[in-house]
Coordinates of C-alpha atoms and ligand atoms in Angstrom, one line a residue:
M1 CA 3.6 46.5 6.8
Y2 CA 0.4 44.4 7.8
N3 CA -0.3 43.4 3.9
V4 CA -2.0 40.5 2.5
Y5 CA 1.9 38.8 2.5
F6 CA 2.3 39.4 6.2
Y7 CA -0.9 37.7 6.7
I8 CA -0.3 34.7 4.8
I9 CA 3.1 34.2 6.3
L10 CA 1.6 34.6 9.9
A11 CA -1.1 31.8 9.0
F12 CA 1.5 29.6 7.8
V13 CA 3.6 30.1 10.8
V14 CA 0.6 29.4 12.9
L15 CA -0.8 26.6 11.4
S16 CA 2.6 24.9 11.1
F17 CA 3.0 25.3 14.8
V18 CA -0.7 23.8 15.6
W19 CA 0.0 20.9 13.2
G20 CA 3.2 20.0 14.6
Q21 CA 1.2 20.1 18.1
I22 CA -1.5 18.0 17.1
L23 CA 0.7 15.2 15.6
S24 CA 3.0 15.3 19.1
F25 CA -0.1 14.9 21.0
L26 CA -1.3 11.9 19.2
N27 CA 2.0 10.3 19.6
R28 CA 2.0 11.2 23.7
K29 CA -1.7 9.5 23.5
R30 CA -0.4 6.5 22.2
M31 CA 2.0 5.8 24.6
S32 CA 1.4 2.5 26.7
P33 CA 3.6 0.8 29.3
D34 CA 2.7 -2.5 27.5
I35 CA 5.2 -3.3 24.5
P36 CA 3.2 -4.2 21.5
P37 CA 2.6 -8.3 21.3
A38 CA 4.7 -8.7 18.5
L39 CA 7.7 -6.8 19.7
A40 CA 7.3 -9.0 23.2
G41 CA 10.4 -9.8 24.8
I42 CA 12.9 -7.0 23.3
Y43 CA 12.5 -5.3 26.4
N44 CA 12.3 -6.0 30.0
A45 CA 9.6 -4.2 32.2
E46 CA 12.3 -2.3 33.7
E47 CA 13.9 -1.3 30.7
Y48 CA 10.6 -0.5 29.0
G49 CA 9.7 2.0 31.9
R50 CA 13.6 3.9 30.9
Q51 CA 12.3 4.2 27.3
Q52 CA 8.7 5.6 28.2
A53 CA 10.5 8.0 30.6
Y54 CA 12.8 8.9 27.9
Q55 CA 9.8 9.5 25.1
K56 CA 7.9 11.6 27.3
E57 CA 11.1 13.8 28.4
N58 CA 12.1 14.3 24.5
S59 CA 8.5 14.9 24.0
R60 CA 8.1 17.7 26.6
F61 CA 11.2 19.1 25.7
G62 CA 9.9 19.4 22.1
L63 CA 6.8 21.4 23.3
I64 CA 9.2 23.8 25.1
T65 CA 11.6 24.5 22.3
G66 CA 8.6 24.5 19.9
S67 CA 6.6 26.8 21.7
F68 CA 9.7 29.0 22.3
S69 CA 10.9 29.6 18.6
F70 CA 6.9 29.9 17.6
A71 CA 6.4 32.8 20.1
L72 CA 9.9 34.3 18.9
T73 CA 8.9 33.8 15.3
L74 CA 5.7 36.1 15.9
L75 CA 7.4 38.7 17.8
V76 CA 10.0 39.0 14.7
L77 CA 7.1 39.1 12.4
F78 CA 4.9 41.2 14.6
F79 CA 7.6 44.1 15.2
G80 CA 8.8 43.8 11.7
V81 CA 12.4 42.7 13.0
L82 CA 14.1 41.9 9.7
G83 CA 12.9 44.8 8.1
W84 CA 14.5 46.8 11.2
L85 CA 17.4 44.8 10.9
D86 CA 18.0 45.5 7.0
T87 CA 17.5 49.5 7.5
T88 CA 19.8 49.6 10.5
L89 CA 22.5 48.0 8.4
R90 CA 22.1 50.0 5.5
T91 CA 22.8 53.0 7.2
D92 CA 26.7 51.6 6.9
I93 CA 26.7 49.1 4.5
T94 CA 25.7 49.6 1.1
N95 CA 27.5 47.0 -1.2
F96 CA 25.5 44.3 -2.9
I97 CA 27.5 41.5 -1.5
L98 CA 28.6 42.9 2.2
L99 CA 24.9 44.0 3.2
P100 CA 23.1 40.3 2.6
L101 CA 26.2 38.8 4.2
A102 CA 26.2 41.4 7.2
F103 CA 22.4 40.5 7.3
F104 CA 22.6 36.5 7.5
G105 CA 25.6 37.3 9.8
V106 CA 23.5 38.7 12.4
I107 CA 20.7 36.2 12.1
L108 CA 23.3 33.4 12.4
A109 CA 24.7 34.5 15.5
V110 CA 21.5 35.5 17.1
S111 CA 20.2 32.2 16.4
E112 CA 23.2 30.1 17.7
V113 CA 23.3 32.2 20.8
L114 CA 19.6 31.4 21.5
D115 CA 20.1 27.7 20.4
F116 CA 22.9 26.9 22.6
P117 CA 21.0 26.9 25.8
F118 CA 18.6 24.3 24.4
D119 CA 21.1 22.3 22.8
W120 CA 23.1 22.1 26.2
Y121 CA 20.3 20.8 28.0
A122 CA 19.6 18.2 25.5
T123 CA 22.8 17.0 25.6
F124 CA 23.9 17.2 29.5
V125 CA 20.7 16.8 31.1
I126 CA 18.2 14.4 28.9
E127 CA 20.6 12.3 27.1
E128 CA 23.2 12.3 30.2
K129 CA 20.1 11.2 32.4
F130 CA 19.9 8.6 30.1
G131 CA 23.2 7.5 29.7
F132 CA 23.8 8.5 26.1
N133 CA 26.0 11.5 26.6
K134 CA 29.5 10.8 26.2
S135 CA 30.6 14.3 25.4
T136 CA 32.3 16.7 27.4
C137 CA 31.8 20.3 27.9
K138 CA 34.9 21.0 26.0
L139 CA 34.0 19.1 23.5
F140 CA 30.8 20.4 23.2
V141 CA 31.7 23.8 22.9
L142 CA 34.6 23.0 20.1
D143 CA 31.8 21.5 18.2
W144 CA 29.7 24.5 18.3
V145 CA 32.4 26.9 17.7
K146 CA 33.5 24.6 14.3
N147 CA 29.9 23.9 13.2
I148 CA 29.8 27.8 13.2
L149 CA 32.9 28.5 11.3
L150 CA 31.8 26.0 9.1
T151 CA 28.3 27.6 8.3
V152 CA 30.4 30.9 7.9
V153 CA 32.9 29.5 5.6
L154 CA 30.8 27.6 3.3
G155 CA 27.5 29.5 3.5
G156 CA 29.7 32.8 2.9
L157 CA 30.9 31.3 -0.1
I158 CA 27.8 29.7 -1.6
L159 CA 25.9 33.0 -0.7
T160 CA 28.7 35.4 -2.7
A161 CA 28.5 33.0 -5.5
I162 CA 25.0 33.6 -5.7
L163 CA 24.4 37.2 -4.8
C164 CA 27.2 37.8 -7.6
I165 CA 25.0 35.7 -10.1
Y166 CA 21.6 37.5 -9.1
H167 CA 23.5 41.1 -9.4
Y168 CA 25.2 40.5 -13.2
T169 CA 22.6 38.2 -14.7
E170 CA 19.1 38.9 -13.4
T171 CA 17.3 36.8 -15.9
W172 CA 19.1 33.8 -15.9
F173 CA 19.8 34.3 -12.2
W174 CA 17.7 30.9 -11.4
L175 CA 19.5 28.7 -13.9
L176 CA 23.1 29.6 -13.0
A177 CA 22.4 29.7 -9.2
W178 CA 20.8 26.2 -9.6
I179 CA 24.1 24.9 -11.6
V180 CA 26.4 26.8 -8.9
V181 CA 24.5 25.1 -5.9
S182 CA 24.3 21.7 -7.6
V183 CA 27.8 21.2 -8.2
F184 CA 28.6 22.3 -4.8
S185 CA 26.3 19.8 -3.5
L186 CA 27.8 17.1 -5.3
I187 CA 31.3 18.0 -4.5
M188 CA 30.3 18.3 -0.9
S189 CA 28.6 14.5 -1.2
L190 CA 31.7 13.2 -2.9
F191 CA 34.1 14.6 -0.2
Y192 CA 32.2 14.9 2.8
S193 CA 34.1 12.0 4.5
E194 CA 37.3 13.3 3.7
W195 CA 37.1 17.1 4.4
I196 CA 34.4 17.6 6.7
V197 CA 34.2 14.4 9.0
P198 CA 37.8 14.8 9.9
L199 CA 36.9 18.1 11.5
F200 CA 34.9 16.1 14.3
N201 CA 36.1 12.6 14.2
K202 CA 38.8 10.2 13.5
Q203 CA 38.2 7.5 10.9
T204 CA 40.6 4.4 10.8
P205 CA 40.4 1.7 8.4
L206 CA 38.6 -1.4 9.6
E207 CA 41.6 -3.8 10.7
A208 CA 42.0 -7.1 9.1
G209 CA 40.2 -9.8 11.0
E210 CA 37.0 -11.9 11.2
L211 CA 34.9 -8.9 10.9
R212 CA 36.6 -7.3 7.8
N213 CA 36.5 -10.7 5.9
A214 CA 32.9 -11.5 6.6
I215 CA 32.4 -8.1 5.0
E216 CA 34.8 -8.7 2.1
A217 CA 33.3 -12.1 1.7
F218 CA 29.7 -10.5 1.6
A219 CA 30.8 -7.5 -0.9
Q220 CA 32.2 -10.0 -2.9
K221 CA 29.2 -12.0 -3.2
A222 CA 27.1 -9.2 -3.7
G223 CA 29.3 -7.8 -6.5
F224 CA 30.2 -5.0 -4.7
E225 CA 33.3 -3.3 -5.3
L226 CA 34.3 -1.9 -1.3
T227 CA 38.1 -0.8 -0.6
N228 CA 37.0 1.7 1.8
I229 CA 35.6 0.7 5.2
Y230 CA 36.1 2.7 8.3
V231 CA 35.7 2.7 12.0
M232 CA 34.6 5.9 13.4
D233 CA 34.8 7.2 17.0
G234 CA 31.4 8.0 17.4
S235 CA 31.7 7.1 21.1
K236 CA 33.3 10.2 21.9
R237 CA 30.0 11.9 21.9
S238 CA 27.1 9.4 22.3
S239 CA 26.7 6.0 23.1
K240 CA 24.2 5.6 20.3
A241 CA 25.4 3.4 17.3
N242 CA 25.0 3.8 13.7
A243 CA 26.6 3.0 10.3
Y244 CA 26.4 5.2 7.3
F245 CA 27.4 5.0 3.4
T246 CA 28.9 8.0 1.5
G247 CA 30.1 9.0 -1.9
M248 CA 30.2 7.3 -5.0
G249 CA 32.1 5.4 -7.7
K250 CA 35.9 5.1 -6.1
K251 CA 34.8 7.7 -3.5
K252 CA 32.3 5.2 -2.0
R253 CA 33.0 4.2 1.6
I254 CA 31.4 2.7 4.3
V255 CA 31.6 3.9 7.7
L256 CA 30.8 1.8 11.2
F257 CA 30.9 3.8 14.4
D258 CA 32.7 2.2 17.3
T259 CA 29.6 2.0 18.8
L260 CA 27.9 -0.3 16.6
M261 CA 30.9 -2.9 16.7
K262 CA 30.3 -3.0 20.4
E263 CA 26.6 -3.7 20.2
L264 CA 26.6 -6.2 17.3
D265 CA 27.8 -9.5 16.6
T266 CA 29.4 -10.3 13.2
D267 CA 26.5 -11.8 11.2
E268 CA 24.4 -8.5 12.5
I269 CA 27.0 -6.0 11.4
V270 CA 27.3 -7.6 7.8
A271 CA 23.3 -7.6 7.5
V272 CA 23.6 -3.8 8.1
L273 CA 25.9 -3.1 5.5
A274 CA 24.3 -5.3 3.2
H275 CA 21.3 -3.1 3.8
E276 CA 23.5 -0.2 3.0
I277 CA 25.0 -1.6 -0.2
G278 CA 21.7 -2.6 -1.2
H279 CA 20.5 1.3 -0.9
Y280 CA 23.4 1.6 -3.5
K281 CA 22.6 -1.7 -5.6
K282 CA 19.1 -0.4 -5.9
K283 CA 20.3 3.2 -6.9
H284 CA 18.8 4.8 -4.2
T285 CA 21.7 7.2 -3.9
I286 CA 21.5 8.5 -7.3
Y287 CA 17.8 8.5 -7.3
S288 CA 17.7 11.0 -4.0
L289 CA 20.7 13.0 -5.6
V290 CA 18.7 13.6 -8.9
G291 CA 15.3 14.1 -6.8
S292 CA 17.2 17.0 -4.8
I293 CA 18.8 18.4 -7.8
V294 CA 15.5 18.6 -9.5
T295 CA 13.8 20.3 -6.5
T296 CA 16.3 22.6 -6.0
G297 CA 16.0 23.7 -9.7
I298 CA 12.2 24.6 -9.2
T299 CA 12.8 26.3 -5.8
F300 CA 15.5 28.7 -7.3
Y301 CA 12.7 29.2 -10.3
I302 CA 9.8 30.3 -7.7
L303 CA 12.2 32.2 -5.7
S304 CA 13.3 34.3 -8.5
L305 CA 9.7 35.5 -9.0
F306 CA 9.9 36.6 -5.4
L307 CA 13.3 38.4 -4.9
N308 CA 13.4 42.0 -5.0
S309 CA 9.5 42.0 -4.2
R310 CA 8.4 45.5 -2.6
P311 CA 5.1 44.0 -1.0
L312 CA 7.0 41.0 0.5
A313 CA 9.9 43.1 2.0
E314 CA 7.4 45.5 3.5
A315 CA 5.3 42.5 5.1
L316 CA 8.8 41.9 6.9
G317 CA 8.9 45.4 8.2
G318 CA 11.5 46.5 5.3
Q319 CA 11.2 49.8 3.1
I320 CA 13.6 48.9 0.3
P321 CA 13.0 45.4 -1.5
S322 CA 16.3 43.5 -1.7
F323 CA 17.7 39.8 -2.3
H324 CA 18.1 39.0 1.4
L325 CA 14.4 40.2 2.8
G326 CA 13.0 38.4 -0.3
L327 CA 15.0 35.3 0.4
V328 CA 13.7 35.2 4.1
G329 CA 10.1 36.2 2.9
F330 CA 10.3 33.6 0.2
S331 CA 11.1 30.6 2.8
F332 CA 8.4 31.7 4.8
L333 CA 5.8 31.7 2.1
F334 CA 7.2 28.4 0.6
A335 CA 7.3 26.7 3.5
P336 CA 4.0 24.7 2.9
V337 CA 5.5 23.4 -0.7
S338 CA 8.7 22.3 1.5
E339 CA 6.6 20.4 3.7
L340 CA 4.9 18.7 1.0
T341 CA 8.0 17.6 -0.7
G342 CA 9.4 16.5 2.6
L343 CA 6.6 14.0 2.7
V344 CA 7.4 12.8 -0.8
F345 CA 11.2 12.6 -0.2
N346 CA 10.0 10.6 3.3
A347 CA 7.6 8.3 1.3
F348 CA 9.9 7.5 -1.1
S349 CA 12.9 7.0 1.7
R350 CA 10.2 4.6 3.3
K351 CA 10.0 2.6 0.4
N352 CA 13.9 2.4 -0.4
E353 CA 14.2 1.3 3.2
Y354 CA 11.8 -1.7 2.4
E355 CA 13.6 -2.5 -0.7
A356 CA 17.2 -2.5 1.0
D357 CA 15.9 -4.8 3.8
A358 CA 14.5 -7.1 1.3
Y359 CA 17.9 -6.9 -0.7
T360 CA 19.4 -8.1 2.6
T361 CA 16.9 -10.6 3.0
Q362 CA 17.6 -12.3 -0.4
F363 CA 21.0 -13.0 1.0
G364 CA 19.8 -15.2 4.0
L365 CA 20.5 -12.4 6.3
G366 CA 17.0 -11.7 6.8
N367 CA 17.1 -13.1 10.6
A368 CA 20.8 -11.3 11.5
L369 CA 19.2 -8.1 10.0
I370 CA 15.9 -8.4 12.5
S371 CA 17.9 -9.0 15.3
A372 CA 20.4 -5.9 14.5
L373 CA 17.3 -3.6 14.3
K374 CA 15.9 -4.8 17.6
K375 CA 19.4 -4.5 19.3
L376 CA 19.5 -0.8 18.1
S377 CA 16.2 0.0 18.8
V378 CA 16.6 -1.0 22.2
Q379 CA 19.9 0.8 22.5
S380 CA 18.7 4.3 21.4
L381 CA 15.2 3.7 23.0
S382 CA 13.2 4.4 20.0
N383 CA 9.2 4.6 20.2
L384 CA 8.1 1.1 19.5
N385 CA 4.5 2.3 18.7
P386 CA 4.5 5.8 17.1
H387 CA 1.2 7.2 15.5
P388 CA 0.6 6.4 11.6
W389 CA 0.3 10.2 11.0
V390 CA 3.5 10.9 12.8
V391 CA 5.2 8.0 10.7
F392 CA 3.6 9.3 7.7
W393 CA 4.6 12.8 8.3
Y394 CA 8.3 12.6 9.7
Y395 CA 9.7 9.4 9.4
S396 CA 12.3 8.6 6.7
H397 CA 12.2 5.0 8.1
P398 CA 9.5 2.3 8.7
T399 CA 9.0 1.5 12.5
L400 CA 10.9 -1.5 13.8
L401 CA 7.2 -3.6 13.6
Q402 CA 6.6 -2.7 10.1
R403 CA 10.1 -3.5 8.8
I404 CA 10.2 -6.9 10.9
N405 CA 7.0 -7.8 9.2
A406 CA 8.1 -6.9 5.8
I407 CA 11.2 -9.0 6.1
Q408 CA 9.6 -12.1 7.6
T409 CA 7.3 -11.8 4.5
H410 CA 10.2 -11.8 2.3
S411 CA 12.1 -14.4 3.9
Ligands
LIG1 ZN1 18.7 2.4 5.1

């Protein structure tokens, strides 16, 4: 069992944990009770103290959850728990679809149960303490159940499709699986707001009035055909504000959280939407989609080389090579590559954020955007001064200060 693959996997797991802890340590070292001079005035001293306390609390919580899942992963690896699970299930289930489904079903059930207390604590202790949480126990449990059902149904469907492809067409497995997964994610991105969101939130068309007029006037100026503007009841879970853009072509829609409308004035909301429209106009949506389709294809190809690998199954404590042990083993081995692609995607995303900000600024909305970004940062108690390595590694958006500087040089 303790073969080369085992030690490679072990090394990756340890390195990734250590690196994560180094980054989070660097971030903690940078915390200071003084607001960066360029952002002076966005908080008063008392509010900034709250921001620092929130950050400290989240960082401590991250250390606890990270250490817990690290220790658990080590136990699972050293005791060959995944292989044991496969061997145990095989005594009753032999079907090529049912065995992997049962295997992943057990993993899903165990991880959902283990995660539950941590999620509960994050929502009802940390978020609650800082006044963000608006969810109730009932809503929380209901969300949890719905999310699991959704994972079981959608995950089960896509997994069954992939298993059939694997069983019947071994040579072209990666190509066919790639096509199926890409079509699936394309459909999901088109119908996400119509099929998935309503399970959790209510979306109502933005009513006629000053705000709608202002948004439509902007869309017309920008040459952007926009009929779907919706308001979503984000306030039923959290007081944190947000806005996003989904879909393509006729399906495109802009969704404003009701919390955003409470926090920002009309000009600021138009600036936030201009930014979202900027992403569309600059084709960021298409590029990200193409990027993720290409990565999926490469991943499936490399995966196909590892599926059914005997030493990999043995490294996880299994006796017989199988699709599911191969897939899990592969996801451990591929982790460093995923980290690297994640870095590329984040860098690309940060560049896109600057472009969408610049687009907004072109329409004379630079100052409104700056004031919206400041309000949103204060409202969510975001970190004003993250360590540059942390930004490089994890951030999909530039920091508030970086964005303000860039907007000011453009306007
Ligand atoms: Zn953006």
